[in-house]
Coordinates of C-alpha atoms in Angstrom, one line a residue:
X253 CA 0.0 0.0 0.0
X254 CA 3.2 2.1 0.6
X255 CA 4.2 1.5 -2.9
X256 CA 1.1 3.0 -4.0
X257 CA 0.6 6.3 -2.4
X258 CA 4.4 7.1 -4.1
X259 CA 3.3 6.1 -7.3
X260 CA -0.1 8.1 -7.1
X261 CA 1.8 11.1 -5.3
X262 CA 5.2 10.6 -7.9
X263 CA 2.3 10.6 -11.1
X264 CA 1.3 13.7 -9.6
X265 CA 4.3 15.6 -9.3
X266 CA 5.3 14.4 -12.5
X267 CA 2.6 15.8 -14.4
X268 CA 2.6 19.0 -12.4
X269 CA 6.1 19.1 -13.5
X270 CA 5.7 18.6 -17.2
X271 CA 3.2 21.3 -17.0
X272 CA 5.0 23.9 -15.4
X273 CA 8.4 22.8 -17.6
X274 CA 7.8 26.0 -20.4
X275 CA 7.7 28.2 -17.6
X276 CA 10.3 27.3 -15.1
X277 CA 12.7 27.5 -18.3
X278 CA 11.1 31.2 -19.2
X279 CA 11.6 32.0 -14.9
X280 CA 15.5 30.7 -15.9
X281 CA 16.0 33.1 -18.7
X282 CA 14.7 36.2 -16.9
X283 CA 16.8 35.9 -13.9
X284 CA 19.7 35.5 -15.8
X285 CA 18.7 38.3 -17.6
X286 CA 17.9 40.3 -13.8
X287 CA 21.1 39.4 -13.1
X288 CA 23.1 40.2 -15.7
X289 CA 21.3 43.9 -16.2
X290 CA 22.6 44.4 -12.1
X291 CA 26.0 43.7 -13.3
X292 CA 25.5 45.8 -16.3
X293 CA 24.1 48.5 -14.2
X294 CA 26.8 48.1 -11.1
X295 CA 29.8 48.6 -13.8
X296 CA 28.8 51.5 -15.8
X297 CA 29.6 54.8 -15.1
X298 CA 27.3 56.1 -18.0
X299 CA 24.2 57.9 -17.0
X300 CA 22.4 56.1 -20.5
X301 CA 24.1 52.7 -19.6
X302 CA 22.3 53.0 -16.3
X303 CA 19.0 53.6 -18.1
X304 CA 19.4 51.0 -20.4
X305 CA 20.4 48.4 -17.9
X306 CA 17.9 49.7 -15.1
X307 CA 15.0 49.3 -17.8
X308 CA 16.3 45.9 -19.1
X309 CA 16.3 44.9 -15.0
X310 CA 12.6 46.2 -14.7
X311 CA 11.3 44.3 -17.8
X312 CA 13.4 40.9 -16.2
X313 CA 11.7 41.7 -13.2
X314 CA 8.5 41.6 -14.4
X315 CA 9.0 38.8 -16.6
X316 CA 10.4 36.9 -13.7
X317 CA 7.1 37.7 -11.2
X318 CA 5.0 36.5 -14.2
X319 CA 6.5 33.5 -14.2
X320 CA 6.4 33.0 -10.2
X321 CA 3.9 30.1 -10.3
X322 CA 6.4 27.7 -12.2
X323 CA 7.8 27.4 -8.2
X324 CA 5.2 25.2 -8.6
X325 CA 7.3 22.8 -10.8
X326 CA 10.2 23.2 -9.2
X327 CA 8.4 21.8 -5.8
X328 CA 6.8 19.2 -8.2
X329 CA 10.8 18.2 -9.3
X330 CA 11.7 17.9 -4.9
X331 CA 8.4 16.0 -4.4
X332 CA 9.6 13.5 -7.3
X333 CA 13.1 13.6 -5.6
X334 CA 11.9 12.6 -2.6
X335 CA 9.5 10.1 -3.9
X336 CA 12.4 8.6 -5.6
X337 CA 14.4 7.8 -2.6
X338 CA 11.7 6.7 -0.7
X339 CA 11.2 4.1 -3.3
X340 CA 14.6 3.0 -3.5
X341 CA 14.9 2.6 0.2
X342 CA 15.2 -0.7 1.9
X343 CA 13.0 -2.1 4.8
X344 CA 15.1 -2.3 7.4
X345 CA 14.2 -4.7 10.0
X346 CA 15.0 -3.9 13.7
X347 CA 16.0 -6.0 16.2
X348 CA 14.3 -6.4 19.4
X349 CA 16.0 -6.0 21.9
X350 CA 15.0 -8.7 25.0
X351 CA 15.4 -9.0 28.6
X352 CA 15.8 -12.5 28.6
X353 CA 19.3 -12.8 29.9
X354 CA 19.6 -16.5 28.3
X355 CA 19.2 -14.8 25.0
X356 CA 22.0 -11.6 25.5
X357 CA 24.4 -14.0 27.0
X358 CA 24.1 -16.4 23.6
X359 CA 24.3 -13.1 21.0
X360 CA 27.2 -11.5 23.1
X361 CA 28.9 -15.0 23.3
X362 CA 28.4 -15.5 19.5
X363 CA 30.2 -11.3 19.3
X364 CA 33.0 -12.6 21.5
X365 CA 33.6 -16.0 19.4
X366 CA 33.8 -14.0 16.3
X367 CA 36.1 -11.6 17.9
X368 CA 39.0 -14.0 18.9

């Protein structure tokens, strides 16, 4: 049943990623873009420099808050992520640990056996 609810919640996130791939690349683009007019605009000295890269910033910007909801995908991408190493993981079964003192003094016999 454990196998399931990752497959129903990794389908999920997959198609929510799929759908949200166009934009996540177009949120990519504009921050580079954002980033690279704040360099631009840091180095200059020119007052028309500074326009020109102050406007390019303001249009990444905007492009950038237009493309906020493609968070969306990149939540979907950790949610696969995780999904995938749940999957992979191994039961691990524990050892109970009793009180019988018969038992301990057998396991701890066995240890000091396979010490020597």
């Amino acid at each position: 049943m454990k196998k399931f609810g990752l497959l129903i919640a990794g389908g999920i996130a997959a198609i929510v990623l799929l759908a949200n791939l166009a934009p996540m690349l177009a949120l990519a683009i504009s921050l580079v873009i954002l980033y690279y007019s704040y360099k631009g605009f840091m180095k200059t000295d020119s007052t028309g420099m500074k326009v020109f890269w102050a406007i390019a910033g303001i249009i990444a910007l905007c492009a950038s808050a237009s493309n906020l909801p493609a968070v969306l995908g990149a939540v979907a991408a950790y949610i696969l992520y995780v999904v995938y190493k749940k999957w992979n993981n191994k039961e691990k079964t524990a050892f109970k640990e009793t009180s019988d003192p018969f038992t301990n003094f057998e396991r701890q016999w066995a240890e000091m056996k396979k010490n020597q």
